[in-house]
Each structure stands twice: as C-alpha cells, then as structure tokens.
Tab-separated table of C-alpha atoms and ligand atoms in Angstrom:
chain	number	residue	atom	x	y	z
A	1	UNK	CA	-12.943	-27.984	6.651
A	2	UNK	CA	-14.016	-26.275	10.032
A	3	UNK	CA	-10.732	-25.827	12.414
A	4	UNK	CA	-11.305	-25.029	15.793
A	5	UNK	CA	-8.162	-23.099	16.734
A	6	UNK	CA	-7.496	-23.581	20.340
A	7	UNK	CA	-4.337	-21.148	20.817
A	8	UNK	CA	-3.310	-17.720	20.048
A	9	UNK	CA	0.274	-17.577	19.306
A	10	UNK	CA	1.758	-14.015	19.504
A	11	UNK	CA	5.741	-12.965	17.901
A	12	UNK	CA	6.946	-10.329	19.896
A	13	UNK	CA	8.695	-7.013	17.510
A	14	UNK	CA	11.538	-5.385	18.416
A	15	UNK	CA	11.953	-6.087	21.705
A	16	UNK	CA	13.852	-8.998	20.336
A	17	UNK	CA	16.784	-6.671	19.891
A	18	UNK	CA	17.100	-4.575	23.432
A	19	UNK	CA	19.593	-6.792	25.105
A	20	UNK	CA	19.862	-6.422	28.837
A	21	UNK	CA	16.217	-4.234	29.270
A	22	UNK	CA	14.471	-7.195	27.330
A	23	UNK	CA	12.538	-8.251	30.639
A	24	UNK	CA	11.127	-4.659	30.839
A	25	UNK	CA	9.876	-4.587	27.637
A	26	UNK	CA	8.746	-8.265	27.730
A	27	UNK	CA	6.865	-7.342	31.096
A	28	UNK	CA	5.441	-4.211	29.458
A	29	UNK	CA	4.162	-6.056	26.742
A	30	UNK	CA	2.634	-8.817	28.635
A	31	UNK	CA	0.778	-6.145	30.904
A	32	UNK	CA	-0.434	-4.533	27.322
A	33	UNK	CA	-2.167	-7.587	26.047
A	34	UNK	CA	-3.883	-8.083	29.753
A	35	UNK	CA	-5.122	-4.396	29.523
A	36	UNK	CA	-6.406	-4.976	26.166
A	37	UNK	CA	-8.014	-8.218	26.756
A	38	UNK	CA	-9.123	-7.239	30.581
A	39	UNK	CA	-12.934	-8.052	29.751
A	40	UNK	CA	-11.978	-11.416	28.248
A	41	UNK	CA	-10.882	-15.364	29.954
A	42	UNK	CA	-7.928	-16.793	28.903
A	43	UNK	CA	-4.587	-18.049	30.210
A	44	UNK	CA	-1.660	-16.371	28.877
A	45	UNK	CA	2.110	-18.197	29.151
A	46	UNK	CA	5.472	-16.568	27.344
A	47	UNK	CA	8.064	-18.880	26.289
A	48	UNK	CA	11.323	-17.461	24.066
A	49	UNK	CA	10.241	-14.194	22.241
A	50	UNK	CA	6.397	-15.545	22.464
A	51	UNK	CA	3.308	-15.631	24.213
A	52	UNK	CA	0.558	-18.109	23.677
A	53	UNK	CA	-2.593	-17.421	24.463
A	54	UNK	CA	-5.232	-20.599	25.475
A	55	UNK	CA	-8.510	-21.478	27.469
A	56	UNK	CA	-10.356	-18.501	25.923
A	57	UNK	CA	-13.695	-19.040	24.226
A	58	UNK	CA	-13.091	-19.879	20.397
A	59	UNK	CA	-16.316	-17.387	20.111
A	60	UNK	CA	-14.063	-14.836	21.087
A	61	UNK	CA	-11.014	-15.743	18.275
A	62	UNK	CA	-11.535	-12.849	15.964
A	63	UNK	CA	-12.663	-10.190	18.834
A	64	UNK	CA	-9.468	-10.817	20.320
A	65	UNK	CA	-7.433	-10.660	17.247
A	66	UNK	CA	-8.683	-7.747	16.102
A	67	UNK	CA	-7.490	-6.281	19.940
A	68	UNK	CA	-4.211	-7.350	19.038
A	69	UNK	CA	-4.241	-6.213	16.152
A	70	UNK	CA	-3.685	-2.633	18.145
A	71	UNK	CA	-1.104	-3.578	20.427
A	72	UNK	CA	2.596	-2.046	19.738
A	73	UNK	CA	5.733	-4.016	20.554
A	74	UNK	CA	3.606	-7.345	18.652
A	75	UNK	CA	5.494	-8.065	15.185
A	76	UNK	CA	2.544	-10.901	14.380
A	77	UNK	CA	-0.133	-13.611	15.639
A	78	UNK	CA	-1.502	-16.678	14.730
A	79	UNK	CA	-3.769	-18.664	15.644
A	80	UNK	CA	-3.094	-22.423	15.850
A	81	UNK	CA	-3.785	-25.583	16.636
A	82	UNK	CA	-2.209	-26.837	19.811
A	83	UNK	CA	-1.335	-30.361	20.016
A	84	UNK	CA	0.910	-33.267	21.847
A	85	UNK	CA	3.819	-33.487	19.741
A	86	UNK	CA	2.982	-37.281	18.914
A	87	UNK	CA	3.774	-37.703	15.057
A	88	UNK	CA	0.851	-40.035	14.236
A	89	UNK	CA	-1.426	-37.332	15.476
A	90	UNK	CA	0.605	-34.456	13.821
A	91	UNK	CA	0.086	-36.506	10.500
A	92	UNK	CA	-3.566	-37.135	10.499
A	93	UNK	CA	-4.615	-33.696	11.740
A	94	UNK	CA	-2.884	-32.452	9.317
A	95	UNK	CA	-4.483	-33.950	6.357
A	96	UNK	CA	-7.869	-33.385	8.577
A	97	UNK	CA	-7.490	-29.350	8.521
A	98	UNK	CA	-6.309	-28.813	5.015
A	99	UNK	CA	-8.724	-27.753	2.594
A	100	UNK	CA	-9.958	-30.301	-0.103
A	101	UNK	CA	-9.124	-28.171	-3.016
A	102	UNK	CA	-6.047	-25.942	-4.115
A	103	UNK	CA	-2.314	-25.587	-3.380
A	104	UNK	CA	-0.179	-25.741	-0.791
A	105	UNK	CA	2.870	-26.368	0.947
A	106	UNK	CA	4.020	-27.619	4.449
A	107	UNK	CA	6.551	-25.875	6.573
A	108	UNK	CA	8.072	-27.680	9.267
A	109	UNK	CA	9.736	-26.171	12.207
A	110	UNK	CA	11.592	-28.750	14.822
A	111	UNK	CA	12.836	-27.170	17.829
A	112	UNK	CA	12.590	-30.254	19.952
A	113	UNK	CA	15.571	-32.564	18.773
A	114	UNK	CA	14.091	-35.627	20.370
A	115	UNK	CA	12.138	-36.190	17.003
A	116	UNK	CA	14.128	-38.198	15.128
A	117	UNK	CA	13.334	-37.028	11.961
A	118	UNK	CA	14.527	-33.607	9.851
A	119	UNK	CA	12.113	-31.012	9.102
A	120	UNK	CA	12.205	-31.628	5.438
A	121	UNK	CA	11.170	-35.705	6.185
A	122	UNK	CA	8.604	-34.500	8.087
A	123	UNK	CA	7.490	-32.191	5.506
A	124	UNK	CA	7.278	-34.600	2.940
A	125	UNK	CA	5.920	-37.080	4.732
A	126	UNK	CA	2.412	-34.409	6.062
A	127	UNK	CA	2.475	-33.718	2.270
A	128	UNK	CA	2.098	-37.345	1.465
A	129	UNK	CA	-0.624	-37.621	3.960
A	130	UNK	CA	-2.352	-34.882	2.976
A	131	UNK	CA	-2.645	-35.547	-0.918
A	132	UNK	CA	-3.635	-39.273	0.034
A	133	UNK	CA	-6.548	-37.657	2.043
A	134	UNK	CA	-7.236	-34.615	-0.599
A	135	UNK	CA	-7.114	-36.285	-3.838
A	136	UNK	CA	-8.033	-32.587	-5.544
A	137	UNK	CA	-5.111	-30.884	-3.839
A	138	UNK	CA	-1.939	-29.979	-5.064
A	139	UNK	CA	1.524	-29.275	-3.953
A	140	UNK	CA	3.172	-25.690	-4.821
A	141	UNK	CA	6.453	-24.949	-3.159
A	142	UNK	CA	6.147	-21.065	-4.435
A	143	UNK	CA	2.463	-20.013	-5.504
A	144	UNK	CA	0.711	-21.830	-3.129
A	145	UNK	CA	-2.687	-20.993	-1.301
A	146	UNK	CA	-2.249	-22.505	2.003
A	147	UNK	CA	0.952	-22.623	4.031
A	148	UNK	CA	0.469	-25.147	6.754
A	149	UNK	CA	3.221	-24.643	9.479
A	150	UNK	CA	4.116	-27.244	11.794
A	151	UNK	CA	5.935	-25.806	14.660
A	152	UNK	CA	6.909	-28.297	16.758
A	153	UNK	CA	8.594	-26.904	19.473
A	154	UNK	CA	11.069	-27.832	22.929
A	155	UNK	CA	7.839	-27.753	25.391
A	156	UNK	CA	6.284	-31.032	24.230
A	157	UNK	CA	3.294	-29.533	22.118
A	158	UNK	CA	3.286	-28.650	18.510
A	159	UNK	CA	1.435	-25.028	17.103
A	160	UNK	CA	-0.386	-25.949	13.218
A	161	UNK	CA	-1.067	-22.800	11.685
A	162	UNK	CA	-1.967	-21.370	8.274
A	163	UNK	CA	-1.500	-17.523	8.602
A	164	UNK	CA	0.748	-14.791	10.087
A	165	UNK	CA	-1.435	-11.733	10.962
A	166	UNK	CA	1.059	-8.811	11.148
A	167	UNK	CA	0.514	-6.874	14.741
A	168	UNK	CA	1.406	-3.301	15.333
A	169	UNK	CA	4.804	-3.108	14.737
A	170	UNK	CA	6.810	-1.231	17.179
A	171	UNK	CA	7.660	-0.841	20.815
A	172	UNK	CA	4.809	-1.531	23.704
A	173	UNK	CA	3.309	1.245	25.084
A	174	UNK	CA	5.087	2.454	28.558
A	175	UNK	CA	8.502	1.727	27.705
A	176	UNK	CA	9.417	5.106	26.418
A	177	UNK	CA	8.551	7.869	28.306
A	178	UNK	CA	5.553	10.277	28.269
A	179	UNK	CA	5.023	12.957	25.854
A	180	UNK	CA	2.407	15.410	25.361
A	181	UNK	CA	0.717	15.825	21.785
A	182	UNK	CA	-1.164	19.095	20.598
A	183	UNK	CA	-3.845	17.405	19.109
A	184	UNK	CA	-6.071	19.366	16.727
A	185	UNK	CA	-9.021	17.816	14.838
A	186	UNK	CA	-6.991	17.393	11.634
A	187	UNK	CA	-5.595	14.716	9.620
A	188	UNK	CA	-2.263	15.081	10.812
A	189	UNK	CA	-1.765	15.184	14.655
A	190	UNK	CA	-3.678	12.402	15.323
A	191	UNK	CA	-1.084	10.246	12.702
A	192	UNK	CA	1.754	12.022	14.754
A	193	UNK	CA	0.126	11.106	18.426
A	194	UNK	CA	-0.018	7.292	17.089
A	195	UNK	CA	3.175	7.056	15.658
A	196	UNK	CA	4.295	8.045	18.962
A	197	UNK	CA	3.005	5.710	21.071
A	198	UNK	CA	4.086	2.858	18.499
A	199	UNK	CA	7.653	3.861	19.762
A	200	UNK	CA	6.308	2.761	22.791
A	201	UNK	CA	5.726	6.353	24.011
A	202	UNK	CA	2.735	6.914	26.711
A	203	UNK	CA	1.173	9.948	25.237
A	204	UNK	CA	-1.713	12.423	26.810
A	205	UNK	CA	-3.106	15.306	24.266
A	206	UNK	CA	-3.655	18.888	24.756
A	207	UNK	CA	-6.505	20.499	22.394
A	208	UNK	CA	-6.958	24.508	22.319
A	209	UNK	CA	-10.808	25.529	21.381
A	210	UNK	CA	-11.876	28.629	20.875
A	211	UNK	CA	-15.570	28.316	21.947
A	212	UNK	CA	-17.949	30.245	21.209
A	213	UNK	CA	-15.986	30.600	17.554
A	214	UNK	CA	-15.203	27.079	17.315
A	215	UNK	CA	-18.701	24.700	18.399
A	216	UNK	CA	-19.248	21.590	20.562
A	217	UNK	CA	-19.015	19.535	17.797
A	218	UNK	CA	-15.288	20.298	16.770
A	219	UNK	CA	-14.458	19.635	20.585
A	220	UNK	CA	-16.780	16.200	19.981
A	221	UNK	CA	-14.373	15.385	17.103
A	222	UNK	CA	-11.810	15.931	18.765
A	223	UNK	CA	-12.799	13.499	22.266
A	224	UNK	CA	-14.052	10.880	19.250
A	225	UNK	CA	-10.240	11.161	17.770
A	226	UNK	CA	-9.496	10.600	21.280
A	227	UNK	CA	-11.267	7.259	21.284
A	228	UNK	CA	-9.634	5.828	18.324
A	229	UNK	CA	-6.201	6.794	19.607
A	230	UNK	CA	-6.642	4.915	22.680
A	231	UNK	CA	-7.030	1.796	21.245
A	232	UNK	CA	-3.426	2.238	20.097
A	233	UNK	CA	-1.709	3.996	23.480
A	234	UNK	CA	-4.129	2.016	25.953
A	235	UNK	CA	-6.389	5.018	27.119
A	236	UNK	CA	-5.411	8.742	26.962
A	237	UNK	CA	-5.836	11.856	28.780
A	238	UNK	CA	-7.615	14.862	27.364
A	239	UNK	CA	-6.394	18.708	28.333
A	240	UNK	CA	-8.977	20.810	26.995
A	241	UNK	CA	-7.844	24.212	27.027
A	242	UNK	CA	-10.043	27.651	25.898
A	243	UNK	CA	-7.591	29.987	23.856
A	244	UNK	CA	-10.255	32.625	22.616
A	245	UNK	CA	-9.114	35.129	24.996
A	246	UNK	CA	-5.313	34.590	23.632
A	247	UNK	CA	-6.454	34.731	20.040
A	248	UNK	CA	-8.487	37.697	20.552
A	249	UNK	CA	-5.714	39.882	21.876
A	250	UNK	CA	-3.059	38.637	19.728
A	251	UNK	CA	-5.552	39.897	16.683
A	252	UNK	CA	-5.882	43.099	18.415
A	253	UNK	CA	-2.149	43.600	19.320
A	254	UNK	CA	-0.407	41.780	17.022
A	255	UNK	CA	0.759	42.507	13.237
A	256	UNK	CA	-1.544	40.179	11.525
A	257	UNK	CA	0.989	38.174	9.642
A	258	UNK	CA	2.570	37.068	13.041
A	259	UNK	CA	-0.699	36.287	13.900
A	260	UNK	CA	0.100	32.340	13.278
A	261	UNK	CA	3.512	32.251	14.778
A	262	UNK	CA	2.435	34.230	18.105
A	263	UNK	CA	-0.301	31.940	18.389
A	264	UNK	CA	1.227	28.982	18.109
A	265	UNK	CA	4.025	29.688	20.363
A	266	UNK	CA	1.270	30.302	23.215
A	267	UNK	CA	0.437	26.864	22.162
A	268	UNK	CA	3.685	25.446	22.979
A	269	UNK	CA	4.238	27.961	25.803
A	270	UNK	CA	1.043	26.344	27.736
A	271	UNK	CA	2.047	22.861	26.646
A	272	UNK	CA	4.994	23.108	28.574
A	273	UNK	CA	3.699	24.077	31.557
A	274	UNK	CA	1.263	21.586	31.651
A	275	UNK	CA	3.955	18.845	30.699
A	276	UNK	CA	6.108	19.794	33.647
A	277	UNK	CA	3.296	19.758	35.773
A	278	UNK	CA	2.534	16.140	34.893
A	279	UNK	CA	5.873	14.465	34.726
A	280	UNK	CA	5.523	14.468	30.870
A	281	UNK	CA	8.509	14.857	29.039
A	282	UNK	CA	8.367	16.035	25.188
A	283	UNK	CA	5.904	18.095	23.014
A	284	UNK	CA	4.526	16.568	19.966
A	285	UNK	CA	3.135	17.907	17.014
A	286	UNK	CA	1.991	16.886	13.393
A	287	UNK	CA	3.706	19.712	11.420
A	288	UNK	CA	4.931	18.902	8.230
A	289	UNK	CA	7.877	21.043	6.154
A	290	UNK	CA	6.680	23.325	4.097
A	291	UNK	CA	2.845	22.030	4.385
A	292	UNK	CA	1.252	25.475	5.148
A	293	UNK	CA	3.000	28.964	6.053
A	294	UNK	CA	3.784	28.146	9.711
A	295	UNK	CA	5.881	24.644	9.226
A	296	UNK	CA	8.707	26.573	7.560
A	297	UNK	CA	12.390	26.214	9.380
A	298	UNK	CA	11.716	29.759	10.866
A	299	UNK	CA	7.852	28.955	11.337
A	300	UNK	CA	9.034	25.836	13.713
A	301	UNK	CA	12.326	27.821	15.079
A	302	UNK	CA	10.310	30.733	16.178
A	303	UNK	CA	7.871	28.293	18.176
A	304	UNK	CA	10.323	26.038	19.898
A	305	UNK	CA	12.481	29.207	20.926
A	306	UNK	CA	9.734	29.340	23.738
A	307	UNK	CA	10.146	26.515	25.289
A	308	UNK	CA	12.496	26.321	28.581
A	309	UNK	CA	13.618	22.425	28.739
A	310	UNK	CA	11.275	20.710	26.738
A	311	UNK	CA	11.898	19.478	23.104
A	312	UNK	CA	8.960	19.138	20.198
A	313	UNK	CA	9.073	15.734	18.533
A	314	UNK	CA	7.843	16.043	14.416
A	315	UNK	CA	7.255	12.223	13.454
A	316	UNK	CA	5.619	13.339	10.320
A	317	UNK	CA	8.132	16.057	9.441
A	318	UNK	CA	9.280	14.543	6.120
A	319	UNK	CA	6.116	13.317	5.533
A	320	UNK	CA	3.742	13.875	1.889
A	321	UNK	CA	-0.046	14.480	2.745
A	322	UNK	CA	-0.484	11.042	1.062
A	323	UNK	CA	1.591	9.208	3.288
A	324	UNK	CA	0.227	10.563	6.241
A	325	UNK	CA	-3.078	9.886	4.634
A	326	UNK	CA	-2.245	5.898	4.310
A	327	UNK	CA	-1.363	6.097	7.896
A	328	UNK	CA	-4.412	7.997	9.330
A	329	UNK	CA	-6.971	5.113	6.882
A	330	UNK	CA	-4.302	2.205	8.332
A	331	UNK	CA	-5.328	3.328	11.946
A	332	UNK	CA	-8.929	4.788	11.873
A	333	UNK	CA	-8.303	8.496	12.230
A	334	UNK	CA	-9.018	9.748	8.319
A	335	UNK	CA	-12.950	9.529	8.669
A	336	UNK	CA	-12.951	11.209	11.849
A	337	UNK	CA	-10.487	13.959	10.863
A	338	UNK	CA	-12.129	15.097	7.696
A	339	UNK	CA	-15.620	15.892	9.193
A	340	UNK	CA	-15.797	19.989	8.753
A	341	UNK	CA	-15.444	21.199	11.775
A	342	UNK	CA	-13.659	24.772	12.245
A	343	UNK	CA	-10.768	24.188	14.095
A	344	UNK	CA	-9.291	27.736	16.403
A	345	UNK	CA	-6.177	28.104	13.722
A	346	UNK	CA	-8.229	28.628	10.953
A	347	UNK	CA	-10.944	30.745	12.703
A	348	UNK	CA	-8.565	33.267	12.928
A	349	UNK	CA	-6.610	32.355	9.372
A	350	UNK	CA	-5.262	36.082	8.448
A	351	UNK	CA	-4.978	36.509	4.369
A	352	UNK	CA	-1.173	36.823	4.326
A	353	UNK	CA	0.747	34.739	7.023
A	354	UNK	CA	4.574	35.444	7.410
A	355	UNK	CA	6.138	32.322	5.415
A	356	UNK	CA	9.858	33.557	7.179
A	357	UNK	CA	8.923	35.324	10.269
A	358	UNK	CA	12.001	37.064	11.492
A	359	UNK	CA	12.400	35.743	15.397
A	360	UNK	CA	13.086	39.380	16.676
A	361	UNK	CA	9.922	40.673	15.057
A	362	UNK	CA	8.040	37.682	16.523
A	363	UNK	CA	10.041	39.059	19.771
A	364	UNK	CA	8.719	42.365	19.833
A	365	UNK	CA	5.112	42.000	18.615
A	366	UNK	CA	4.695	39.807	21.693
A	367	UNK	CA	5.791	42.757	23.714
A	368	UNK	CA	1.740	44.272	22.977
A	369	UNK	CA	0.949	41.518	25.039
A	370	UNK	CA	0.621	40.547	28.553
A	371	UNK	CA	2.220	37.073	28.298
A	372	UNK	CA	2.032	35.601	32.322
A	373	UNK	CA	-1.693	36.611	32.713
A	374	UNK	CA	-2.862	35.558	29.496
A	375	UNK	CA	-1.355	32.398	30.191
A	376	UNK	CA	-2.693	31.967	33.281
A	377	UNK	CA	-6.486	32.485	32.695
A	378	UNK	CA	-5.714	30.302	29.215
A	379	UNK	CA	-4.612	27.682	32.134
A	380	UNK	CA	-7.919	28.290	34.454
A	381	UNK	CA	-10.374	27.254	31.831
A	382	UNK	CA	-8.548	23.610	31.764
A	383	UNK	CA	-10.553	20.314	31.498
A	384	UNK	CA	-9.036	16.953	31.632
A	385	UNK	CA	-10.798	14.009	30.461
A	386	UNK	CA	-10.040	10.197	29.713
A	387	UNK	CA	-10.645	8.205	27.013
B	401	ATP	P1	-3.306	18.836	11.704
B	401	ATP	O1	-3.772	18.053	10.514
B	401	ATP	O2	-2.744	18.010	12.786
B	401	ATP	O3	-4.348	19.836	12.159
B	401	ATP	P2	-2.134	20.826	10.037
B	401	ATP	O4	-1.344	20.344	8.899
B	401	ATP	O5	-3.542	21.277	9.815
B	401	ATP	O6	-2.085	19.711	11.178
B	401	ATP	P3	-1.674	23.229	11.586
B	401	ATP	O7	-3.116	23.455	11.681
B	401	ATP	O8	-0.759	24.330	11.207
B	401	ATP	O9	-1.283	22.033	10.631
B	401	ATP	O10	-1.168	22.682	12.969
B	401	ATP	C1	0.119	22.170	13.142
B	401	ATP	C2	0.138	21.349	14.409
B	401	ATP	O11	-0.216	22.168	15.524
B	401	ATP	C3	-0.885	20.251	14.410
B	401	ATP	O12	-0.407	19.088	13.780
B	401	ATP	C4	-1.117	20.036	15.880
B	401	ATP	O13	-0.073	19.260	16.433
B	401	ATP	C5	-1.004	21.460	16.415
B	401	ATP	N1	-2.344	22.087	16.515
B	401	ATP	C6	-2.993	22.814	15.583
B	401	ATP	N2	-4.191	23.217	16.020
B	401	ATP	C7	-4.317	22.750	17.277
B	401	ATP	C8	-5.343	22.825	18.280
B	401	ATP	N3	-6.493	23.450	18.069
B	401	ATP	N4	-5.124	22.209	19.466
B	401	ATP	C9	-3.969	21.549	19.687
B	401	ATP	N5	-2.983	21.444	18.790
B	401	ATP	C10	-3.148	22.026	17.591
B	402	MG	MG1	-4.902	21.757	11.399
C-alpha cells in the first residue's frame, strides 16, 4: 500500500528534563531544525515536548529525515499521517495503510478525553477493521512486523504512524557553551569534536600542519573531516595553524624523548590563546589513557600544566579503539580518517618517547627554547576557514 505521509513528527531528547531553562533549549532546538532545513518549505508548529513538521513536499520526506537525522537535542521522528480526529475516518484509513500481508499490532494513544472510548476499545476495534479489510494479515501483540500507532491527541487531529526513527540523541547545539577542539586527521578527535557538540556544545577546531613535511592533502583531509562534522554542530570554524618552525626547534633543542610532550604542550599553549581571543571556553582533545606514550596521567598532566584558565575536555578518555571506532562509522568520520595522510605528530615520531615524563624535566628542556616568539610567528601563519 502507497502512504503519502503528510507530517513529520519530531520527540524532543533531553531537554524534557531541564526544568526552568526548557524554553532555551526548546528555542535552540527549533532554530536547529530551521538551520538544517533552511533550503527546504515547510511549516513547523511545537506543541508539548514536540514539533510537527507539515506543508513540505512529500518528495522531500527522506531528504529531510536524513537532516534530522543529524540534529542533537532530537530523541526520535516519525513520519505520519495527519488527520481530523473523526473515528470513522481513523478506522478506514487505517485498514487502507496497513499492508495486506504479515503481523501487526495497533497502539492507541488518546490524549483528547472527548473520545468516548478507551485506548484499548479503540485498539481492538482498528484491529477488527483492519483484518476484515486484510484477510492475509495477522494480529501479534509481541513479534509483530508493523506497529500502527494511533496518536490521537488534545489539538483535534490524530498522527498514524508505523516507525520511530531514533534522532541524535543529546542536547541541541548552542546551549552549552563554545569549546575549541585540536582536531588532527585521525580517527579519534573527530569522534571527540562530535561527541561534544551532541552535549550541545558549539565547537570550532584548531589543526597544526607542518607543511612542507606534512602535504596539501593531509590539510584536505582534514577541511573534508571538517565537512562531515558540520552536519552534526551546524557549520564550524577552521584555525589552520603552521607548527614546522616549533617542531623544528624543539628537535634541535629538546631531549628527544620530550620531544612529544613539549610539542604538544605548544599545542595547547596556542589553543588557549586563540580560545580567549574568541570567547571560546574549553580545549578538547581525543586522547585516550594509555593509547600511545603521550596519553599517560603524566603525558596529559604535563600538557594541561600550561594552560592559564582554560580546562581540556577528554570525551573519549575511557574509551577502547573499537568503541571509538563504532562511533566514528555511526557518524561518517572512519572513511575519512583512515586515508594515509602523515599527520605533524608522527612526522617527527622520535624512537623512544618518555611514557612518564617527569614535569620538571619537561620544565627545563623548554628552557632551550624561546617560548613567546615561537608562539607568536606559530600564531602569524593562522588561517580560518568555515565549513
Ligand atoms: P587522533 O586519532 O585524534 O589523531 P591519536 O590517538 O592519534 O588521536 P595523538 O596523535 O597523540 O593521538 O593526538 C592526541 C590528540 O591531540 C588528538 O586526539 C587531537 O585532539 C590532538 N592532535 C594531534 N595531532 C593534532 C594536529 N595535527 N592538530 C590538532 N590537534 C592534534
Ligand atoms: Mg593522531
């Protein structure tokens, strides 16, 4: 049977549960959806924890599920079947839209108390009509095919729908903050960046090169990464920052098994700065314990001791490879990530990284080096770009 499905009906998440700042995140997610459906027609009203979407062109349906499909702070969607709730109409469609063959079972919902009848009645009696109509169709309570809801709710229409398509989970973008991620071309950061924005974080990425060692393509990788990630934090801005110079006088200056450590505290030395400048306020990486030499306790201690007010959000710090793996195929990022391009940190990989690097060693090696100018020409070379 061919259903044309006239409605989109969205559940919010979470936002369910935030009490007095509910309108905030109810506006934030209303603005979400219009950004993500910006190139599309439609009428959009909210009514009690949902939004229904109408008036759009049924050409569009799956187009515009699959863009809210992306959209944090959304716990599912449906689309349905909007109707007058008249009950001789709400019978007969419903034996018109089920399929002829199979199992199923009827759900009914009655919000609007002017029906006379229970939701089980009601049930029993769109069952009836439906095997009367479908003579090859059965009735299975728990391993059924089809679910037909019947929402009939307080606003005079009633919603038919057959399937729940879970949304994104989370809180909607813009409700919590900025942060900044250090986005690298791996698997992990990008998983990280994501996860952030799901908690309804606004995030913009730094990415260190180290051109002419590291080529184009890496960078391309990287602005491609960029793409998919927007989709999920509704656009994102790009620091491109050269760090040649920095790794090329740490590797003269430095003991080579700090090498790591110094390095990446210059990373989180210039993504402070460039956070304050820009109102944003956290660092975010994708290190994981005890994944490689540098995400030890004293790896991550002896980076963040750098920082002056900022803190450095982990999401995937108790994360396995595999599980960040699941995440990075759930949202896009895996195929993109494992293309072999050189990122800068392994470039300059030395043989023997310090697992435990003592913090006053760290200290002192970085005395070789002329911190405030390095920084500052590091800073010069920046590039911003939007995705
Ligand atoms: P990823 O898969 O994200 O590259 P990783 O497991 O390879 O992580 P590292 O290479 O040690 O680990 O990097 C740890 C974190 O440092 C990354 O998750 C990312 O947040 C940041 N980082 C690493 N390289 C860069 C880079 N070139 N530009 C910006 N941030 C980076
Ligand atoms: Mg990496």
């Amino acid at each position: 049977m061919f259903v044309e499905y006239n409605c989109i009906l969205i559940r919010e998440g979470e936002i369910f549960l935030k009490g007095k700042n509910r309108n905030q995140f109810e506006k934030q997610l209303l603005n979400n959806i219009k950004f993500k459906l910006k190139d599309h027609k439609y009428s959009i009203n909210a009514s009690r924890n949902r939004f229904y979407i109408e008036s759009f062109d049924p050409s569009y349906t799956n187009i515009i599920l699959e863009e809210l499909k992306t959209v944090f702070g959304i716990h599912s969607i449906s689309r349905c079947i909007k109707i007058e709730s008249n009950l001789e109409s709400i019978f007969s469609l419903c034996s018109v839209i089920m399929p002829a063959n199979g199992s199923f079972r009827v759900s009914v919902k009655r919000a609007d108390k002017s029906i006379k009848f229970t939701s089980v009645e009601l049930a029993k009696e769109i069952g009836g009509r439906i095997l009367q109509r479908n003579p090859n169709i059965t009735v299975d309570l728990e391993n059924f095919e089809y679910e037909l809801n019947v929402d009939i709710r307080e606003n005079g229409y009633t919603y038919l729908y057959f399937e729940k398509i879970p949304g994104g989970g989370g809180l909607p973008v813009g409700v919590s903050n900025r942060g900044l991620a250090l986005l690298s071309g791996g698997i992990d950061s990008p998983v990280a960046t994501i996860m952030m924005s799901k908690r309804g974080m606004k995030v913009d990425a730094i990415h260190y090169h180290s051109y002419p060692f590291t080529g184009e393509l890496a960078l391309q990788k990287v602005r491609d990464l960029c793409k998919v990630i927007s989709k999920y934090n509704l656009g994102i801005k790009l620091y491109i920052v050269n760090f040649t110079e920095i790794q090329q006088e740490i590797y003269k200056a430095c003991p080579k098994e700090f090498l790591i450590t110094i390095m990446r505290r210059f990373m989180m030395r210039i993504a402070e700065k460039i956070s304050l400048l820009n109102n944003l306020s956290c660092i975010i990486t994708g290190e994981s314990l005890g994944q490689v030499a540098s995400q030890t306790i004293e790896g991550i201690t002896s980076t963040d001791r750098v920082l002056s007010s900022l803190s450095v959000l982990r999401p995937l710090i108790a994360f396995d490879k595999t599980d960040t793996i699941e995440l990075a195929n759930k949202y896009n990022t895996f195929k993109l990530s494992i293309l072999p391009y050189e990122d800068c940190c392994t470039v300059f990989l030395p043989e023997n990284p310090s697992i435990h690097p003592n913090i006053f060693e760290v200290e002192k090696s970085e005395l070789n080096l002329n911190l405030e100018s390095l920084m500052q020409r590091a800073i010069e070379t920046l590039v911003i770009e939007k995705y």
